[in-house]
Coordinates of C-alpha atoms and ligand atoms in Angstrom, one line a residue:
X1 CA 0.3 0.5 0.3
X2 CA 2.8 2.2 1.2
X3 CA 6.1 2.3 -1.0
X4 CA 8.0 4.8 0.4
X5 CA 10.0 3.3 3.0
X6 CA 11.6 4.4 6.3
X7 CA 15.8 4.4 7.8
X8 CA 15.0 3.9 11.7
X9 CA 18.3 5.0 13.9
X10 CA 18.4 2.6 16.8
X11 CA 16.3 -1.3 17.3
X12 CA 15.9 -1.6 20.7
X13 CA 11.9 -2.0 22.2
X14 CA 10.5 0.9 20.3
X15 CA 12.1 0.4 17.4
X16 CA 10.9 -3.7 17.6
X17 CA 7.3 -2.7 18.7
X18 CA 7.9 0.6 16.0
X19 CA 8.6 -2.2 12.8
X20 CA 5.3 -4.8 14.1
X21 CA 2.9 -1.9 13.6
X22 CA 5.1 -1.1 9.9
X23 CA 4.6 -5.2 9.3
X24 CA 1.5 -5.3 9.7
X25 CA 0.5 -2.4 7.2
X26 CA 3.9 -3.8 4.2
X27 CA 5.5 -1.1 5.0
X28 CA 9.8 -2.0 5.1
X29 CA 12.1 -0.1 7.7
X30 CA 15.6 -0.7 7.5
X31 CA 16.9 -1.2 10.6
X32 CA 20.9 0.7 12.1
X33 CA 21.8 -0.6 14.8
X34 CA 24.0 -3.9 16.4
X35 CA 23.5 -7.4 15.2
X36 CA 20.3 -9.2 15.4
X37 CA 19.5 -5.9 17.5
X38 CA 15.4 -7.1 18.8
X39 CA 14.0 -5.2 16.3
X40 CA 15.9 -6.4 13.5
X41 CA 14.3 -10.0 14.3
X42 CA 11.3 -9.2 13.7
X43 CA 11.5 -8.2 9.9
X44 CA 14.1 -10.8 8.3
X45 CA 14.8 -8.5 4.9
X46 CA 17.9 -7.3 3.5
X47 CA 17.5 -3.7 4.0
X48 CA 19.4 -3.7 7.9
X49 CA 22.8 -1.9 8.6
X50 CA 25.2 -3.5 11.2
X51 CA 26.4 -1.2 12.9
X52 CA 26.4 2.2 15.7
X53 CA 23.6 4.7 15.3
X54 CA 26.4 7.1 16.6
X55 CA 29.0 6.4 13.6
X56 CA 28.0 9.7 10.4
X57 CA 29.3 6.6 8.2
X58 CA 26.5 4.9 8.7
X59 CA 23.5 6.6 8.6
X60 CA 24.7 8.4 5.9
X61 CA 24.6 4.4 3.6
X62 CA 21.2 3.9 5.2
X63 CA 20.1 7.0 4.4
X64 CA 20.6 6.1 0.9
X65 CA 18.3 3.2 1.0
X66 CA 15.2 4.9 2.1
X67 CA 12.4 8.4 1.7
X68 CA 12.3 8.9 4.6
X69 CA 14.6 8.9 8.3
X70 CA 13.8 8.3 12.0
X71 CA 14.7 7.4 15.4
X72 CA 13.8 5.7 18.3
X73 CA 16.2 7.1 20.4
X74 CA 17.1 10.2 20.9
X75 CA 20.5 10.6 21.1
X76 CA 21.7 10.2 18.7
X77 CA 24.0 12.7 15.7
X78 CA 22.8 15.5 14.5
X79 CA 26.0 16.7 12.2
X80 CA 25.0 13.9 10.1
X81 CA 21.3 14.5 10.5
X82 CA 21.8 17.6 9.4
X83 CA 24.1 17.0 6.2
X84 CA 21.2 14.1 4.6
X85 CA 18.6 16.9 5.3
X86 CA 19.6 17.5 2.0
X87 CA 18.8 14.6 0.4
X88 CA 16.0 12.3 2.0
X89 CA 13.5 13.8 4.3
X90 CA 14.4 13.7 8.5
X91 CA 11.9 13.0 11.3
X92 CA 11.1 14.5 12.6
X93 CA 14.0 17.5 12.2
X94 CA 16.6 17.5 13.7
X95 CA 16.9 20.6 14.5
X96 CA 14.7 18.8 17.2
X97 CA 16.5 16.6 18.0
X98 CA 19.3 18.4 18.7
X99 CA 17.0 20.3 20.8
X100 CA 16.3 18.4 22.9
X101 CA 18.8 15.9 23.5
X102 CA 20.5 18.3 25.1
X103 CA 17.6 18.5 28.7
X104 CA 18.6 21.7 30.1
X105 CA 18.6 23.0 25.6
X106 CA 15.0 21.4 25.5
X107 CA 13.8 23.3 29.3
X108 CA 15.2 27.3 27.6
X109 CA 13.2 26.1 23.8
X110 CA 10.4 25.8 25.7
X111 CA 10.5 28.3 28.0
X112 CA 10.6 30.8 24.9
X113 CA 7.6 29.7 24.0
X114 CA 5.8 30.5 27.8
X115 CA 5.5 26.5 27.9
X116 CA 6.0 26.2 31.7
X117 CA 9.0 23.2 32.9
X118 CA 10.8 23.4 36.5
X119 CA 13.2 25.6 36.4
X120 CA 16.1 24.8 35.2
X121 CA 20.1 26.3 35.5
X122 CA 23.4 25.2 34.1
X123 CA 26.4 24.5 35.6
X124 CA 28.9 26.5 34.7
X125 CA 31.3 24.3 36.4
X126 CA 31.3 21.0 37.8
X127 CA 32.3 21.6 41.6
X128 CA 31.5 21.9 44.7
X129 CA 30.9 25.7 44.7
X130 CA 29.3 25.3 41.7
X131 CA 26.3 23.2 43.8
X132 CA 25.9 25.7 47.0
X133 CA 25.8 29.0 43.5
X134 CA 22.4 27.0 42.1
X135 CA 21.7 25.8 45.8
X136 CA 21.4 28.9 47.2
X137 CA 19.1 29.6 43.9
X138 CA 16.9 27.1 44.0
X139 CA 16.9 25.4 47.4
X140 CA 17.4 21.9 48.6
X141 CA 16.9 19.5 48.2
X142 CA 17.7 20.3 43.6
X143 CA 17.8 17.5 41.5
X144 CA 20.9 17.6 39.7
X145 CA 20.9 16.2 35.8
X146 CA 23.5 15.7 32.9
X147 CA 21.8 18.1 30.0
X148 CA 22.3 14.6 27.4
X149 CA 22.7 11.0 27.5
X150 CA 19.9 10.7 29.6
X151 CA 17.7 7.6 30.2
X152 CA 15.8 5.9 33.3
X153 CA 16.4 8.5 35.1
X154 CA 20.4 7.0 34.8
X155 CA 21.5 10.5 34.9
X156 CA 19.0 11.7 38.3
X157 CA 20.9 12.6 41.0
X158 CA 19.4 14.2 44.5
X159 CA 20.9 16.7 45.9
X160 CA 19.0 16.5 49.3
X161 CA 21.5 18.7 51.5
X162 CA 25.8 19.9 50.6
X163 CA 26.9 16.8 52.5
X164 CA 25.4 15.3 48.8
X165 CA 28.1 17.8 47.2
X166 CA 30.9 15.3 46.6
X167 CA 27.9 12.5 46.3
X168 CA 26.5 13.6 43.7
X169 CA 30.0 14.6 41.5
X170 CA 31.0 11.4 42.2
X171 CA 28.7 10.2 40.0
X172 CA 28.1 12.8 37.5
X173 CA 30.9 14.8 37.3
X174 CA 31.9 13.2 33.5
X175 CA 28.7 14.7 32.1
X176 CA 27.6 18.4 32.0
X177 CA 25.4 19.2 33.8
X178 CA 22.5 21.8 35.2
X179 CA 19.9 21.6 37.8
X180 CA 16.4 21.5 38.4
X181 CA 14.5 22.7 41.3
X182 CA 12.9 19.8 42.7
X183 CA 9.5 19.2 41.7
X184 CA 7.1 18.2 44.0
X185 CA 4.7 16.7 42.7
X186 CA 1.4 15.2 44.1
X187 CA 1.5 13.1 40.4
X188 CA 3.1 12.2 37.4
X189 CA 0.9 12.2 34.6
X190 CA 2.6 11.9 30.3
X191 CA 0.5 12.1 27.3
X192 CA 1.6 10.4 23.6
X193 CA 1.2 13.8 20.6
X194 CA 1.5 13.1 17.2
X195 CA 2.0 15.3 15.3
X196 CA 0.8 14.5 11.3
X197 CA 1.9 17.4 8.7
X198 CA -1.0 19.6 9.5
X199 CA -3.0 18.7 12.7
X200 CA -2.3 17.4 16.4
X201 CA -3.5 14.6 18.3
X202 CA -3.4 14.0 22.2
X203 CA -3.6 10.3 23.2
X204 CA -5.0 11.1 27.0
X205 CA -2.7 11.9 30.2
X206 CA -1.9 8.9 31.8
X207 CA -0.3 8.5 35.2
X208 CA 3.4 7.4 35.4
X209 CA 4.4 5.9 38.5
X210 CA 8.3 5.9 38.9
X211 CA 11.2 3.7 41.3
X212 CA 14.4 5.3 42.0
X213 CA 13.6 7.1 38.5
X214 CA 12.8 5.1 36.1
X215 CA 9.1 4.1 35.4
X216 CA 7.2 1.3 36.0
X217 CA 3.6 1.4 35.6
X218 CA 1.5 4.3 34.0
X219 CA -2.4 3.4 34.6
X220 CA -4.3 4.7 31.6
X221 CA -6.3 7.1 31.8
X222 CA -4.5 9.0 34.8
X223 CA -6.3 8.2 37.9
X224 CA -8.6 9.8 40.2
X225 CA -7.8 12.6 38.0
X226 CA -10.5 14.9 37.2
X227 CA -11.0 15.8 33.4
X228 CA -10.4 19.7 34.1
X229 CA -7.1 18.5 34.8
X230 CA -6.3 16.5 32.4
X231 CA -8.0 18.2 29.2
X232 CA -5.5 21.1 31.1
X233 CA -2.5 18.1 30.4
X234 CA -3.2 17.3 26.8
X235 CA -3.2 20.8 26.3
X236 CA 0.1 21.6 27.4
X237 CA 1.4 18.8 25.3
X238 CA 0.4 19.2 22.2
X239 CA 1.5 23.2 23.1
X240 CA 5.1 21.7 24.1
X241 CA 5.0 19.7 20.6
X242 CA 3.7 21.8 18.8
X243 CA 6.8 24.3 19.9
X244 CA 9.2 22.1 18.0
X245 CA 9.7 21.2 14.4
X246 CA 8.8 18.0 12.2
X247 CA 6.7 15.5 12.3
X248 CA 6.2 12.7 14.6
X249 CA 4.7 11.2 18.7
X250 CA 6.4 13.1 20.9
X251 CA 6.7 11.4 24.0
X252 CA 5.7 14.6 27.1
X253 CA 5.9 14.3 31.2
X254 CA 4.0 16.1 33.7
X255 CA 4.4 16.8 36.5
X256 CA 1.9 18.0 37.8
X257 CA 2.1 20.1 42.0
X258 CA 0.2 20.1 45.3
X259 CA -2.1 22.9 43.7
X260 CA -2.5 21.2 40.5
X261 CA -0.6 23.5 38.0
X262 CA 1.2 22.1 36.1
X263 CA 5.6 22.3 34.2
X264 CA 6.6 20.5 31.6
X265 CA 9.6 17.9 33.0
X266 CA 10.4 16.6 29.9
X267 CA 9.9 16.0 25.6
X268 CA 10.9 13.3 24.0
X269 CA 11.0 12.9 20.0
X270 CA 9.5 9.1 19.8
X271 CA 7.3 6.3 20.8
X272 CA 7.3 6.2 24.3
X273 CA 6.8 4.3 27.9
X274 CA 4.4 5.6 29.2
X275 CA 2.7 5.5 24.9
X276 CA 2.6 1.8 25.3
X277 CA -0.4 1.0 26.1
X278 CA -1.9 2.4 23.5
X279 CA -1.2 -0.9 21.6
X280 CA -3.8 -2.9 22.8
X281 CA -5.9 0.0 24.3
X282 CA -6.3 2.5 21.4
X283 CA -7.6 2.0 18.0
X284 CA -4.0 3.9 17.1
X285 CA -0.9 2.4 18.7
X286 CA 1.6 5.1 19.1
X287 CA 3.7 3.8 17.2
X288 CA 1.9 3.5 14.2
X289 CA 0.6 7.1 14.6
X290 CA 4.5 7.6 14.0
X291 CA 4.8 5.7 11.3
X292 CA 1.3 7.6 9.1
X293 CA 2.6 10.8 10.8
X294 CA 6.6 10.1 8.9
X295 CA 4.5 9.1 6.3
X296 CA 1.3 12.1 5.9
X297 CA -0.8 9.0 6.2
X298 CA -4.3 10.1 7.0
X299 CA -5.5 10.7 10.9
X300 CA -7.9 11.0 13.0
X301 CA -8.7 12.1 17.2
X302 CA -10.5 8.8 16.4
X303 CA -7.1 6.6 16.1
X304 CA -6.4 7.5 19.6
X305 CA -9.3 7.2 21.9
X306 CA -8.9 4.2 23.7
X307 CA -11.9 1.5 24.2
X308 CA -10.9 0.6 27.8
X309 CA -8.9 2.0 30.9
X310 CA -5.7 -0.1 31.2
X311 CA -2.6 -0.2 32.7
X312 CA 0.9 -1.4 31.4
X313 CA 3.9 -2.8 34.5
X314 CA 7.2 -2.8 32.4
X315 CA 9.0 -5.9 33.8
X316 CA 13.0 -4.7 34.6
X317 CA 15.9 -7.2 34.8
X318 CA 16.7 -8.2 38.1
X319 CA 18.7 -9.9 40.4
X320 CA 19.3 -12.9 38.0
X321 CA 20.0 -13.5 34.5
X322 CA 16.4 -15.0 34.0
X323 CA 14.6 -13.0 35.8
X324 CA 12.8 -11.2 33.1
X325 CA 12.0 -13.9 31.6
X326 CA 10.4 -15.8 34.7
X327 CA 7.3 -12.7 34.9
X328 CA 7.1 -13.3 32.3
X329 CA 6.2 -17.1 32.4
X330 CA 4.3 -16.0 35.4
X331 CA 2.2 -13.8 33.5
X332 CA 1.1 -15.4 31.0
X333 CA 0.0 -17.9 33.0
X334 CA -1.4 -16.5 35.5
X335 CA -3.9 -15.0 32.4
X336 CA -5.0 -14.5 29.2
X337 CA -5.8 -11.1 29.8
X338 CA -2.6 -9.9 30.5
X339 CA -0.8 -8.7 27.2
X340 CA 2.7 -9.9 27.6
X341 CA 5.9 -8.2 25.4
X342 CA 9.1 -9.7 25.3
X343 CA 12.1 -7.4 23.7
X344 CA 14.1 -10.7 22.5
X345 CA 17.0 -8.5 24.2
X346 CA 19.5 -10.8 26.1
X347 CA 20.3 -11.6 30.0
X348 CA 18.3 -9.3 32.1
X349 CA 20.1 -7.2 33.7
X350 CA 19.5 -4.5 36.3
X351 CA 17.0 -2.5 36.1
X352 CA 17.0 -2.7 32.5
X353 CA 13.5 -2.6 30.5
X354 CA 12.8 -6.2 29.3
X355 CA 10.3 -7.0 28.6
X356 CA 5.9 -4.7 29.7
X357 CA 2.9 -6.7 31.0
X358 CA -0.8 -5.1 29.6
X359 CA -3.8 -5.1 30.3
X360 CA -6.6 -3.6 29.9
X361 CA -10.2 -3.8 32.1
X362 CA -14.4 -2.8 31.8
X363 CA -13.5 -0.2 34.6
X364 CA -9.2 0.5 35.7
X365 CA -10.6 -1.3 39.1
X366 CA -11.4 -4.0 36.8
X367 CA -7.7 -3.9 34.9
X368 CA -6.2 -2.9 38.5
X369 CA -7.5 -5.7 40.0
X370 CA -5.9 -7.9 37.2
X371 CA -2.5 -6.3 37.2
X372 CA -2.0 -6.6 41.4
X373 CA 0.4 -10.7 41.4
X374 CA 1.8 -9.5 38.9
X375 CA 3.2 -5.8 41.0
X376 CA 3.7 -8.0 43.6
X377 CA 5.4 -10.0 41.4
X378 CA 8.6 -8.2 39.9
X379 CA 8.7 -6.7 43.5
X380 CA 10.0 -9.6 44.2
X381 CA 12.4 -9.8 41.6
X382 CA 13.7 -7.2 42.0
X383 CA 15.6 -7.6 44.7
Ligands
ATP401 P1 13.7 8.8 30.8 O1 13.8 7.6 30.6 O2 11.5 8.9 30.7 O3 14.0 9.6 30.1 P2 15.9 10.6 32.6 O4 16.8 9.6 33.1 O5 15.3 11.8 31.3 O6 14.0 9.1 32.2 P3 13.5 11.9 34.4 O7 12.4 12.6 33.4 O8 14.8 13.5 33.6 O9 15.3 11.0 33.4 O10 13.9 12.1 35.4 C1 13.1 10.4 35.9 C2 12.0 11.1 37.1 O11 12.9 11.5 37.5 C3 10.9 12.5 36.9 O12 9.7 11.1 35.4 C4 10.9 11.7 38.5 O13 10.5 10.4 38.7 C5 12.0 11.9 38.7 N1 12.6 14.4 38.1 C6 13.3 14.0 37.1 N2 13.5 15.5 37.4 C7 13.0 15.7 39.0 C8 12.5 17.0 40.2 N3 12.9 18.6 39.7 N4 12.5 17.1 41.3 C9 11.7 15.8 41.9 N5 11.8 14.7 40.0 C10 12.6 14.6 39.8
MG402 MG1 14.5 11.4 29.5
MG403 MG1 11.6 10.8 32.0

C-alpha cells in the first residue's frame, strides 16, 4: 500500500514495536543497529545495516536506502542528520532532536515558547562551589541532571543536602550538568502527542509511577484526576510539541503540582514507554501513529481514543539474568488478559527494560485487580 521506505536509527524495544506496526501495513523499515538488535529479529529482509546509529558513515549509508529517516532514540548524531536532510526527509527534524537531546537546551526552548518547566540552571563548572551557588538559588533539595545522554534516570542525582555535593559530582561529574528545582509533585502525568503534517492530536493523560527515577507503571487514564486537569495536560502537551519542528509522535512527561498546576518535565521526540498501552488500548498505537505522521498518511481523532482503561507494568531486569523471563512466564500463566511483550534482549541486567505487560479492564478497578498479582511478582524479583 505504501511504497516509501523508512530508515530507523536504533533497533531496541521501541524500534521492535515500531516494526510490528510497520509489518502489519507492509511498510519496509531499514534498521541501523547492532546485529540481532530486537527490532531486526522480527524483520526478515536484506535492507538492515549493522553498526552504530551514532556512526555518521553508517547513517549516510542507511539514508541512501530510504525516503524518511526517523529515530527510536534521541541520543543520535544530529550533525549527520542535518547533512543528509538535504537529500532525504528526517522526521522529526534534526533541529528538534538536537534541541531535545540537551535537556537544558530543551528547557530553555520550552520557556522561550511560554511552556512551564521546572526552574533550571546550567552549571558553569562541576565543582562543589558551583553546587553551593545553585543550591542557594534553587533551594534544597534539587535534582542534579546530566544535560545529555540521560535515560531511565541514569543521569539524575537527587541532592538533598550539602553533604550530597561530593557524591553527586562523583556520580555525574564527567558530564555537562544542570540543576533543576525540586518538583514536589502529587502525581506524574504523561501525554503522547501525534504531530502530523497539518494536525496535532493528543492521546489521554496517563499516570506514570517511577521507582528510583525509572518508569514502573502506567495507568491510562490517570486515576482520580478530574477531566478539567487531564484536558489541561493534553492542551499543555500539544502546545509544547507544537513549538518543535517536524513530524512524529512525542512523549510528554509532566508534573502535576500540589496546587494542580502543571510543569513539563521532559519531552521525547519518539514513541515512549508511557505510550505502550496504546498497542492494545487504542485503535491506533503510538507506533502506527508515528509511522502515519512521518509518512503523511491519514490521521484522525478516532485513533487516539482508548476503548477501555488499562494498566501497563514494566518488566525490569532483577537480581538474576533469568528474572525477566520468570516474570513473563508467571504472567502468561496467570491470565490471558495479561498481554505480555518481551523485547528479546537476552539476559536481564538489574534495572534494564526487558519487557512489559498491558491489561485492559471494563473499569480501571478491574484492570488494577488483574495487574495486582504481577506487581507483587516484579517487586519480588527486583529484591
Ligand atoms: P527517561 O527514561 O524518562 O528519559 P530520564 O533519565 O530522562 O528518564 P527524567 O525524566 O528527567 O530522567 O527523570 C526521571 C524521574 O525522576 C522523573 O520521572 C521523576 O520521577 C524524577 N524527577 C525528575 N526531575 C525531577 C525534579 N525536578 N524533581 C523531582 N523529581 C524529579
Ligand atoms: Mg529522558
Ligand atoms: Mg523522563
